[in-house]
mmCIF file of C-alpha atoms in Angstrom:
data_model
loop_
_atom_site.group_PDB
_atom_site.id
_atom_site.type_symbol
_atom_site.label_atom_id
_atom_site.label_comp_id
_atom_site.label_asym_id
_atom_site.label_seq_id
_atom_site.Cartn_x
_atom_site.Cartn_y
_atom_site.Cartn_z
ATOM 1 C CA UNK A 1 -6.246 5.177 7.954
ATOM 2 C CA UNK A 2 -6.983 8.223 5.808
ATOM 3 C CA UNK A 3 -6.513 7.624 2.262
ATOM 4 C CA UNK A 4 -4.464 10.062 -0.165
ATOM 5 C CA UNK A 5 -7.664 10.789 -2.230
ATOM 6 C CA UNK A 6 -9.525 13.544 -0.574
ATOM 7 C CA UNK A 7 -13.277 14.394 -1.246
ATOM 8 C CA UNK A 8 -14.054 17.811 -1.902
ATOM 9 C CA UNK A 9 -16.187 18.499 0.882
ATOM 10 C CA UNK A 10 -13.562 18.591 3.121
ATOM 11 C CA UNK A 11 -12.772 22.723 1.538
ATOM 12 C CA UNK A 12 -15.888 23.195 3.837
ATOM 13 C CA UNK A 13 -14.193 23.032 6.875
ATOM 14 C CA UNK A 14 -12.034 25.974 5.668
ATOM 15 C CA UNK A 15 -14.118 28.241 7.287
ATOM 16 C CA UNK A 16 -14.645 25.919 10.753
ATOM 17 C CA UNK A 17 -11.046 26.281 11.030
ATOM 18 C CA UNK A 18 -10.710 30.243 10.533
ATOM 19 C CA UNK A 19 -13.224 30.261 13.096
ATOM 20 C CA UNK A 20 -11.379 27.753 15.547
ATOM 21 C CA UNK A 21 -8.143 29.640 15.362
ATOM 22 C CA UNK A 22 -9.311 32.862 15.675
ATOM 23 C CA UNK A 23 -11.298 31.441 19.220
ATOM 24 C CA UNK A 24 -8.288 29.592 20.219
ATOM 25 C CA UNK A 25 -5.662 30.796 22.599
ATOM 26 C CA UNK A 26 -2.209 31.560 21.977
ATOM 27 C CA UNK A 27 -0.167 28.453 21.736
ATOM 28 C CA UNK A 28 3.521 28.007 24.390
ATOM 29 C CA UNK A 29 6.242 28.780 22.397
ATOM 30 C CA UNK A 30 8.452 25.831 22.438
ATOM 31 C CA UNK A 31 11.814 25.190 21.627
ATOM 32 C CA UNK A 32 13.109 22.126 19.962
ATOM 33 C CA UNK A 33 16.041 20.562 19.716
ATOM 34 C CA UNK A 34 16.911 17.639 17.580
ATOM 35 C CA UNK A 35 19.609 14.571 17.089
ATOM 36 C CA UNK A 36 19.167 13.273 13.194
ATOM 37 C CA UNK A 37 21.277 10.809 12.214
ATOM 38 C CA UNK A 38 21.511 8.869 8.593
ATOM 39 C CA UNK A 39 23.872 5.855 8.528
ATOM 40 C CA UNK A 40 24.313 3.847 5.522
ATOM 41 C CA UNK A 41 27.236 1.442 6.601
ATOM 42 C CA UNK A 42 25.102 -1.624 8.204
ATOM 43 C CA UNK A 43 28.581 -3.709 8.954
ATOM 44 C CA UNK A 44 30.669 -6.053 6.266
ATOM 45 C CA UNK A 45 27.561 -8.381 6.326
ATOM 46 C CA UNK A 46 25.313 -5.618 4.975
ATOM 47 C CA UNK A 47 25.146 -3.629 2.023
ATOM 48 C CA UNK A 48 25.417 0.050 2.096
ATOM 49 C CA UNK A 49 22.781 1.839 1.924
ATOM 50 C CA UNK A 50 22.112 4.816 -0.288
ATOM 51 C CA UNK A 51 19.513 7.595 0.455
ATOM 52 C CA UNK A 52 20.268 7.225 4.607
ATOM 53 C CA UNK A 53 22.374 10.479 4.407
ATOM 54 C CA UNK A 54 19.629 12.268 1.864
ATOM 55 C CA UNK A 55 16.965 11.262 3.944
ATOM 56 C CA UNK A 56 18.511 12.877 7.485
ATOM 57 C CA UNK A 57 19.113 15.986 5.480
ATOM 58 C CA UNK A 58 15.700 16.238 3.814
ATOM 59 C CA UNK A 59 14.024 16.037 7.330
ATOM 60 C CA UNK A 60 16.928 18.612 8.757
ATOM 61 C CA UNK A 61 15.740 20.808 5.995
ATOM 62 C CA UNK A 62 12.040 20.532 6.214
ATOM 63 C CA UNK A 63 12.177 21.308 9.639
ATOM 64 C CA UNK A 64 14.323 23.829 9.699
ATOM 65 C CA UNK A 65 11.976 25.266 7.044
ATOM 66 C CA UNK A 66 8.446 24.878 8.576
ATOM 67 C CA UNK A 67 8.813 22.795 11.749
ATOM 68 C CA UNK A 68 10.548 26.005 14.096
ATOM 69 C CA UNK A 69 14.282 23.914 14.096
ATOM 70 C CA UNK A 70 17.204 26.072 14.642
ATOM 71 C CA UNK A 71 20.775 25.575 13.092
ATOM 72 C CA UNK A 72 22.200 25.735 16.502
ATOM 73 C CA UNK A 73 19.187 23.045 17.839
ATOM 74 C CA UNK A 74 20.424 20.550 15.470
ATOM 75 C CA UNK A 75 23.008 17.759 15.320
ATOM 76 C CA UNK A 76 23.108 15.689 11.925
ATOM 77 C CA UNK A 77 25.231 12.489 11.672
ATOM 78 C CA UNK A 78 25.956 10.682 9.075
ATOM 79 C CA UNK A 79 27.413 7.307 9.313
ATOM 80 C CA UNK A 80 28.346 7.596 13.164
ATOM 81 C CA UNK A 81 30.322 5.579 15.559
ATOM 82 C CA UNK A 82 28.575 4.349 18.391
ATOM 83 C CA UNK A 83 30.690 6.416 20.002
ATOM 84 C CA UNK A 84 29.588 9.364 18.157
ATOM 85 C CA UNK A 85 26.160 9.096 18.878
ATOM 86 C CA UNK A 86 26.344 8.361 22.563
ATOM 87 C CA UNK A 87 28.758 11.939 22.945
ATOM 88 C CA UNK A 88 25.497 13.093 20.617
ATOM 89 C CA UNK A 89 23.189 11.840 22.938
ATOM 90 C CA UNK A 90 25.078 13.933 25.962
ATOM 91 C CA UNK A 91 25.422 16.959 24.409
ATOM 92 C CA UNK A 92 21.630 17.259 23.525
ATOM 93 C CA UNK A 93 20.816 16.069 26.863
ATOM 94 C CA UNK A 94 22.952 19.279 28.019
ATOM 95 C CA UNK A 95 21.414 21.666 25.694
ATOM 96 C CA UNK A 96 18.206 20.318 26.795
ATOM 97 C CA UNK A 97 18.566 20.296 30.693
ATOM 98 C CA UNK A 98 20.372 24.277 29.950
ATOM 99 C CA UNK A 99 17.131 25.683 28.372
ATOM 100 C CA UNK A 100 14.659 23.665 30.883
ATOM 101 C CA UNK A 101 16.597 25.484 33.467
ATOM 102 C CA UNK A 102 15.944 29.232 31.743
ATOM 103 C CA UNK A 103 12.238 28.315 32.005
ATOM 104 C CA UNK A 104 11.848 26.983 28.401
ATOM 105 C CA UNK A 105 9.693 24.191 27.253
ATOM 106 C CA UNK A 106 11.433 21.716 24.815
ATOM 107 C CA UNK A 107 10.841 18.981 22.576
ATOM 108 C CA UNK A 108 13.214 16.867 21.386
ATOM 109 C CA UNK A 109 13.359 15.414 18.221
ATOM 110 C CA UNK A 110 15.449 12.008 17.712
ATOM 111 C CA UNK A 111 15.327 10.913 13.938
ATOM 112 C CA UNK A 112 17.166 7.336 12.216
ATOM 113 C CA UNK A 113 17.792 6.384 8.652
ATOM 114 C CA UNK A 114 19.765 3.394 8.061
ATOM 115 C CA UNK A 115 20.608 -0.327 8.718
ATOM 116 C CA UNK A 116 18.798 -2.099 11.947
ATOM 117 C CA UNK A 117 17.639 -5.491 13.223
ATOM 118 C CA UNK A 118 14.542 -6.760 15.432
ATOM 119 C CA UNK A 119 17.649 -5.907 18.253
ATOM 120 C CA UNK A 120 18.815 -2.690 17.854
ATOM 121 C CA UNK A 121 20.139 0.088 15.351
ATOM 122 C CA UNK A 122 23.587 -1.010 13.562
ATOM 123 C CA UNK A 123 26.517 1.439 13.266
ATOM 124 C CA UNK A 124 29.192 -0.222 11.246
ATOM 125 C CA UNK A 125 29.987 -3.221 13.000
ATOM 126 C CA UNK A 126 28.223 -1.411 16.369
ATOM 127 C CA UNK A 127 24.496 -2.366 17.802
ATOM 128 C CA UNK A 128 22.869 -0.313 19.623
ATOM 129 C CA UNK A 129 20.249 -2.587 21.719
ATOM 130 C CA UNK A 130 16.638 -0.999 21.622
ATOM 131 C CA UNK A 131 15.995 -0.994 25.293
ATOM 132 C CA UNK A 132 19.675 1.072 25.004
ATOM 133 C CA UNK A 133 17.827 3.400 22.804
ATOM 134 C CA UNK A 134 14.904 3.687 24.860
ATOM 135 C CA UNK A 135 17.222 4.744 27.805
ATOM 136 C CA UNK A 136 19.065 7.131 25.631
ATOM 137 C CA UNK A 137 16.242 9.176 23.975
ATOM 138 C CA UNK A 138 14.251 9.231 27.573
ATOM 139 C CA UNK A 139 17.077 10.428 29.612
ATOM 140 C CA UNK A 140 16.924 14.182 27.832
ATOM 141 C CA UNK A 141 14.632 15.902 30.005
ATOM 142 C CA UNK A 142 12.783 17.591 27.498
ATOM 143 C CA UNK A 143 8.630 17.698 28.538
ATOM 144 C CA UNK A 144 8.097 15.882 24.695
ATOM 145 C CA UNK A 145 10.277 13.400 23.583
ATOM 146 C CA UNK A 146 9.512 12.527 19.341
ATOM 147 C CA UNK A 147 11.812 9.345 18.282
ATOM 148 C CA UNK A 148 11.695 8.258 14.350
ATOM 149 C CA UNK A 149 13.394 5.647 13.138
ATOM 150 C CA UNK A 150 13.103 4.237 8.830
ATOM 151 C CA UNK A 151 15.269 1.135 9.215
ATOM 152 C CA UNK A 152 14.507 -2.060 8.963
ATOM 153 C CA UNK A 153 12.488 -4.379 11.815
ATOM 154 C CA UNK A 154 12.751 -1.209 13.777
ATOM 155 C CA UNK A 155 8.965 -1.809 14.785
ATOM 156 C CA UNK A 156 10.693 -4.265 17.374
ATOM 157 C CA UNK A 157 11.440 -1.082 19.050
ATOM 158 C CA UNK A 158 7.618 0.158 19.585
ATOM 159 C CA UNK A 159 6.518 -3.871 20.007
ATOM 160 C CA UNK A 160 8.806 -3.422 22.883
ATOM 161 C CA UNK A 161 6.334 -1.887 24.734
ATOM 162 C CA UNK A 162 2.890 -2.761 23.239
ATOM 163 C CA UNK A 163 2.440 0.947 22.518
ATOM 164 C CA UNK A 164 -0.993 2.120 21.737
ATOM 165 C CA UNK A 165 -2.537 5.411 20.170
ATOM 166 C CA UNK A 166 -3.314 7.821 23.874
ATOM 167 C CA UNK A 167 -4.816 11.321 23.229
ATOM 168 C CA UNK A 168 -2.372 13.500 21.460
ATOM 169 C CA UNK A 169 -0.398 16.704 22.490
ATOM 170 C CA UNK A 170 -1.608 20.019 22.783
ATOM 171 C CA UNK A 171 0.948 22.782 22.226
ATOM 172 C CA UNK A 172 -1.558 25.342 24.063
ATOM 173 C CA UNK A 173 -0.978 23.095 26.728
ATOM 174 C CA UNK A 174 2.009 23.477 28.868
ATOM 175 C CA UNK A 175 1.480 20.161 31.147
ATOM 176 C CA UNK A 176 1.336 18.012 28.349
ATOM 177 C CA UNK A 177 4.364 14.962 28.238
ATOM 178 C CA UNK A 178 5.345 12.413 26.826
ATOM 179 C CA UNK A 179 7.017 10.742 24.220
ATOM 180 C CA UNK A 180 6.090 9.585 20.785
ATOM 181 C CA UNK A 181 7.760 6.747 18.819
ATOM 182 C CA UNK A 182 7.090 6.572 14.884
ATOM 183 C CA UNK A 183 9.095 3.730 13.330
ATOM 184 C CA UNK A 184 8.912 2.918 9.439
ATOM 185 C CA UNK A 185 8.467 -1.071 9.214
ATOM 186 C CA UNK A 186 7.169 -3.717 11.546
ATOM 187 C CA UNK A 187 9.314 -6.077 13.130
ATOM 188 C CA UNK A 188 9.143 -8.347 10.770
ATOM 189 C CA UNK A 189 9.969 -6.011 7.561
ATOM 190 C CA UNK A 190 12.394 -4.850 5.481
ATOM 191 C CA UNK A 191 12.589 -0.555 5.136
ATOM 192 C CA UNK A 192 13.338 0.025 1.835
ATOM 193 C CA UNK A 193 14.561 3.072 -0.387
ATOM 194 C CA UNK A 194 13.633 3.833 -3.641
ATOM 195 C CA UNK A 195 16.254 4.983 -6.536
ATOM 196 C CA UNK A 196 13.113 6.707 -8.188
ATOM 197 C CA UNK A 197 12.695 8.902 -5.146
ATOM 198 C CA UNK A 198 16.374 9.396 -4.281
ATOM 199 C CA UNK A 199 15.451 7.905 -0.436
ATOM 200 C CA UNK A 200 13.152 5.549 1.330
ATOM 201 C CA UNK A 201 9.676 5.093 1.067
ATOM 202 C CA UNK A 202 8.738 6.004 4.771
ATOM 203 C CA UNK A 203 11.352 9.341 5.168
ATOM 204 C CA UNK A 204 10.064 10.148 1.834
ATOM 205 C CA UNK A 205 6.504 10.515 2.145
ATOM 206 C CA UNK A 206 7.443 11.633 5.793
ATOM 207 C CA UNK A 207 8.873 14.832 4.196
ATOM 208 C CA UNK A 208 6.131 15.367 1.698
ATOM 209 C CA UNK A 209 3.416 15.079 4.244
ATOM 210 C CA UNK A 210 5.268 17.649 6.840
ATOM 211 C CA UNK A 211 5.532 20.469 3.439
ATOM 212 C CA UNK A 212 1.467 19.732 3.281
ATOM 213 C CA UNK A 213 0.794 16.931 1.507
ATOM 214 C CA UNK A 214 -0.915 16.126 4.868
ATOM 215 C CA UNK A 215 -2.534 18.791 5.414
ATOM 216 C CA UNK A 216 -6.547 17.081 5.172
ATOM 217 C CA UNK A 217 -8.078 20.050 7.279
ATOM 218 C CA UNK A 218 -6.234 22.620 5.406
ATOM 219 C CA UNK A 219 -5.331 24.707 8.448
ATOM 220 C CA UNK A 220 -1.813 24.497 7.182
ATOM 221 C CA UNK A 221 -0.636 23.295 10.795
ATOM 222 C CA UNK A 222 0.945 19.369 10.232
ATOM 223 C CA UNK A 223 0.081 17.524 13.060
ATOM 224 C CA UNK A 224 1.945 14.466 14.373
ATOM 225 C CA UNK A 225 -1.121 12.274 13.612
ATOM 226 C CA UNK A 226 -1.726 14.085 9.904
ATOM 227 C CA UNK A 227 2.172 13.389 9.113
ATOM 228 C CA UNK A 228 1.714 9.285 9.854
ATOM 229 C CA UNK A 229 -0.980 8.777 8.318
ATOM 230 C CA UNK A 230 -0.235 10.179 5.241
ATOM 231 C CA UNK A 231 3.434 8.153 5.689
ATOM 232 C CA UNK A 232 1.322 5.269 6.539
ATOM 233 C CA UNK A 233 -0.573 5.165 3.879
ATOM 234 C CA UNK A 234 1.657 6.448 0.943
ATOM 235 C CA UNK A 235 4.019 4.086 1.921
ATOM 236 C CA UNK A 236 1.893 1.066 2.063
ATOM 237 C CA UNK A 237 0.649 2.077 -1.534
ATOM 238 C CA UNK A 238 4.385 2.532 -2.293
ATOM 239 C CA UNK A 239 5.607 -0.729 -1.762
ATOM 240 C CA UNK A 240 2.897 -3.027 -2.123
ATOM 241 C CA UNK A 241 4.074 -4.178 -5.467
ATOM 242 C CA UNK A 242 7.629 -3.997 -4.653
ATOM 243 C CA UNK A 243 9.882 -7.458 -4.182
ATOM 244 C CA UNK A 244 10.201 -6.478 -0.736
ATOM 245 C CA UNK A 245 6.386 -6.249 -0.403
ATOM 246 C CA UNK A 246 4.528 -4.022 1.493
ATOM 247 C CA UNK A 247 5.789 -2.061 4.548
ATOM 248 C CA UNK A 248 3.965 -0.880 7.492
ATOM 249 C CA UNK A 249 4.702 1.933 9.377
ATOM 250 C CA UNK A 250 3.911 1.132 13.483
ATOM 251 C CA UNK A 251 3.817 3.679 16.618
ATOM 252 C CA UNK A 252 3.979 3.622 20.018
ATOM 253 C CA UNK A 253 2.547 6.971 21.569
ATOM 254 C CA UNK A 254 2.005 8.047 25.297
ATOM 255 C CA UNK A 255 1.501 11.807 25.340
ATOM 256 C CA UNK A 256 -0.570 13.023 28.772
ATOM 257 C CA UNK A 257 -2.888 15.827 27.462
ATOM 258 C CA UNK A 258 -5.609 16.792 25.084
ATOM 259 C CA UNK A 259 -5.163 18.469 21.255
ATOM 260 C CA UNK A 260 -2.077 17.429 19.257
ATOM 261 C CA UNK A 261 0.961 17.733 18.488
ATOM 262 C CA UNK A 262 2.168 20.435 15.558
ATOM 263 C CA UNK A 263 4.927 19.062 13.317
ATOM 264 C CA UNK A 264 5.065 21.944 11.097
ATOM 265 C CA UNK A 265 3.481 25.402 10.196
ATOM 266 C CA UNK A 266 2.702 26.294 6.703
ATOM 267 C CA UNK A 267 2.466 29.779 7.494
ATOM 268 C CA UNK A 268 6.051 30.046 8.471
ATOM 269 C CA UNK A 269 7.162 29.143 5.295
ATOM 270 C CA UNK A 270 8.662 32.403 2.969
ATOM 271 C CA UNK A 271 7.221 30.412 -0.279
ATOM 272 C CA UNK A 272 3.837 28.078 -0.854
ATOM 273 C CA UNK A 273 2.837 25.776 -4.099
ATOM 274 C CA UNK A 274 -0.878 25.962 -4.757
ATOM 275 C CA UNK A 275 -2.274 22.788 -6.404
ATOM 276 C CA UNK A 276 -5.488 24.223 -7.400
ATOM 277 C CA UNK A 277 -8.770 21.966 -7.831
ATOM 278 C CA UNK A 278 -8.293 21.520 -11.507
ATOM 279 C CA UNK A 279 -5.044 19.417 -11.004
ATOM 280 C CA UNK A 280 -5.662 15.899 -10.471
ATOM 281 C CA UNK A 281 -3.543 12.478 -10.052
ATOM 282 C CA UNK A 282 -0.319 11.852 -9.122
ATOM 283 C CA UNK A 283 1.368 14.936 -8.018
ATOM 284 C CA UNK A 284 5.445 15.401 -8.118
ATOM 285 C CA UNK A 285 6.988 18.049 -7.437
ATOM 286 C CA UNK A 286 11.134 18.809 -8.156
ATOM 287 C CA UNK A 287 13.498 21.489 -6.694
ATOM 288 C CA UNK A 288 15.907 23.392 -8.805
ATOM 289 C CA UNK A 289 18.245 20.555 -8.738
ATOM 290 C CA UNK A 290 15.839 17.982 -10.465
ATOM 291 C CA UNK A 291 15.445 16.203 -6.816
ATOM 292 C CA UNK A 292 12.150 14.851 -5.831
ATOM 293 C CA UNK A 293 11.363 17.063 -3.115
ATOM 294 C CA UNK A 294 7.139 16.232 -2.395
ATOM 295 C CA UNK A 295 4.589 13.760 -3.716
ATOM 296 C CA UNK A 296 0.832 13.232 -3.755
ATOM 297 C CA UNK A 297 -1.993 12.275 -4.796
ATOM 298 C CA UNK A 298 -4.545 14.569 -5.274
ATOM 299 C CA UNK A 299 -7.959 13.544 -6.659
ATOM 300 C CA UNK A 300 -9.308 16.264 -9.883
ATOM 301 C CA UNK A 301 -11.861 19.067 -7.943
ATOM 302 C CA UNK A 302 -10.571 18.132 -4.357
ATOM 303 C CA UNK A 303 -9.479 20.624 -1.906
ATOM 304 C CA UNK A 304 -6.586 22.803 -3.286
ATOM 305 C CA UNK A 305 -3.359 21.312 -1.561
ATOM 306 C CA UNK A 306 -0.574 24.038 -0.790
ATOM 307 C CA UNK A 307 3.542 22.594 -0.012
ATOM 308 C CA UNK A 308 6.266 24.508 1.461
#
């Protein structure tokens, strides 16, 4: 894993990656369309959670922001039926199967914050089995399917499988499929949230990464395999000393192709933050509000860092 300190040598490739994009080909436009839910009610036996809703909108925002999401491309729920999210589930499968059939490509986004078990995702006093899931999330036709889930033992749903790292998308690529599964704790851990942060550890550091924070080559495109790692490993360093303990994020991805997947584009954004080389430690950053909207670390005279 990469670690949140960055050497300042890596500003040298700066100038390999001007040179890249300006050799590389246009990439497909794609369209994405997305099913975020945040749920904090876990059932009587549970107790309610309280960042599940913050954390669906913070990724909502972010990419809506940077990551080429559409109001109309979105559905957020918070605190669901089953019920709900099944109807959910069938209307994005709709939208999807509508815009495949006008000759678009698609990705679909599925994203869960809140109470689950090594079986399935809990809604009230609802499960929703993983291999349920599974079924759900691969019957919308879209050529990428991207499920996250920050809930507890929810690396059950990845162990399902025995997933394994394949070679990652390529957007210039219009063959490439797939799906990728990113899920917050292994199957044997708790997800936790943070009152200092206002949201979990794993969503959290999700969202910082995606503004930039994970940005190592400084291309200012977030790839799928930037964004984890920096969840990864923020999060690990997050809860280490926590009574929880520490929490590992897992994955299970099996994308056909060559390149990567783009998350989000720093270039799209109408506003950046420069951290220049200067700045050093532990880096927070806070929206008009007071919120916690982005954290790193940055070591003093690395690589300025810029966040959306």
């Amino acid at each position: 894993m990469l670690s949140g300190d960055w050497s300042s040598d890596v500003c040298s490739s700066d100038l390999d990656g001007r040179l890249a994009r300006a050799a590389a080909p246009e990439p497909t436009v794609t369209r994405r369309i997305a099913l975020i839910v945040g749920a904090n009610d876990g059932g009587t036996s549970r107790v309610k959670l309280r960042y599940a809703g913050s954390d669906a909108r913070a990724l909502s925002r972010v990419l809506a922001e940077v990551g080429g999401l559409t109001r109309n491309d979105q559905q957020i729920l918070l605190d669901p039926s089953q019920a709900d999210l099944l109807a959910a589930f069938a209307r994005a499968q709709t939208r999807v199967e509508q815009a495949r059939a006008a000759g678009e490509r698609v990705e679909f986004f599925f994203y869960y914050s809140g109470h689950a078990d090594e079986r399935g995702l809990l809604l009230g006093p609802a499960r929703v089995d993983y291999p349920r899931l599974r079924t759900l999330i691969h019957g919308v036709p879209a050529q990428v399917r991207l499920g996250m889930l920050d809930s507890c033992s929810s690396g059950a749903f990845v162990r399902t499988k025995g997933g394994r790292m394949r070679p990652p998308l390529a957007t210039a690529d219009a063959s490439v499929e797939g799906h990728a599964f990113l899920t917050s704790s292994s199957a044997e851990e708790a997800a936790q949230e943070s009152d200092r942060i206002g949201g979990s550890f794993f969503t959290h550091y999700l969202v910082s990464g995606l503004r930039g924070a994970a940005d190592v080559n400084r291309d200012r495109k977030i790839t799928l395999n930037e964004a984890y790692r920096f969840a990864f490993d923020e999060t690990l360093a997050g809860t280490e000393t926590t009574q929880a303990g520490a929490q590992h994020a897992a994955y299970d991805i099996q994308l056909v192709g060559t390149g990567d997947l783009v998350m989000t584009d720093l270039r799209e954004t109408s506003a950046l933050l420069d951290i220049g080389p200067t700045v050093g430690g532990r880096v927070y950053i806070r929206d008009a509000e007071g919120n916690l909207a982005a954290e790193l670390y940055k070591g003093v005279g690395a690589c300025p860092v810029s966040i959306a």
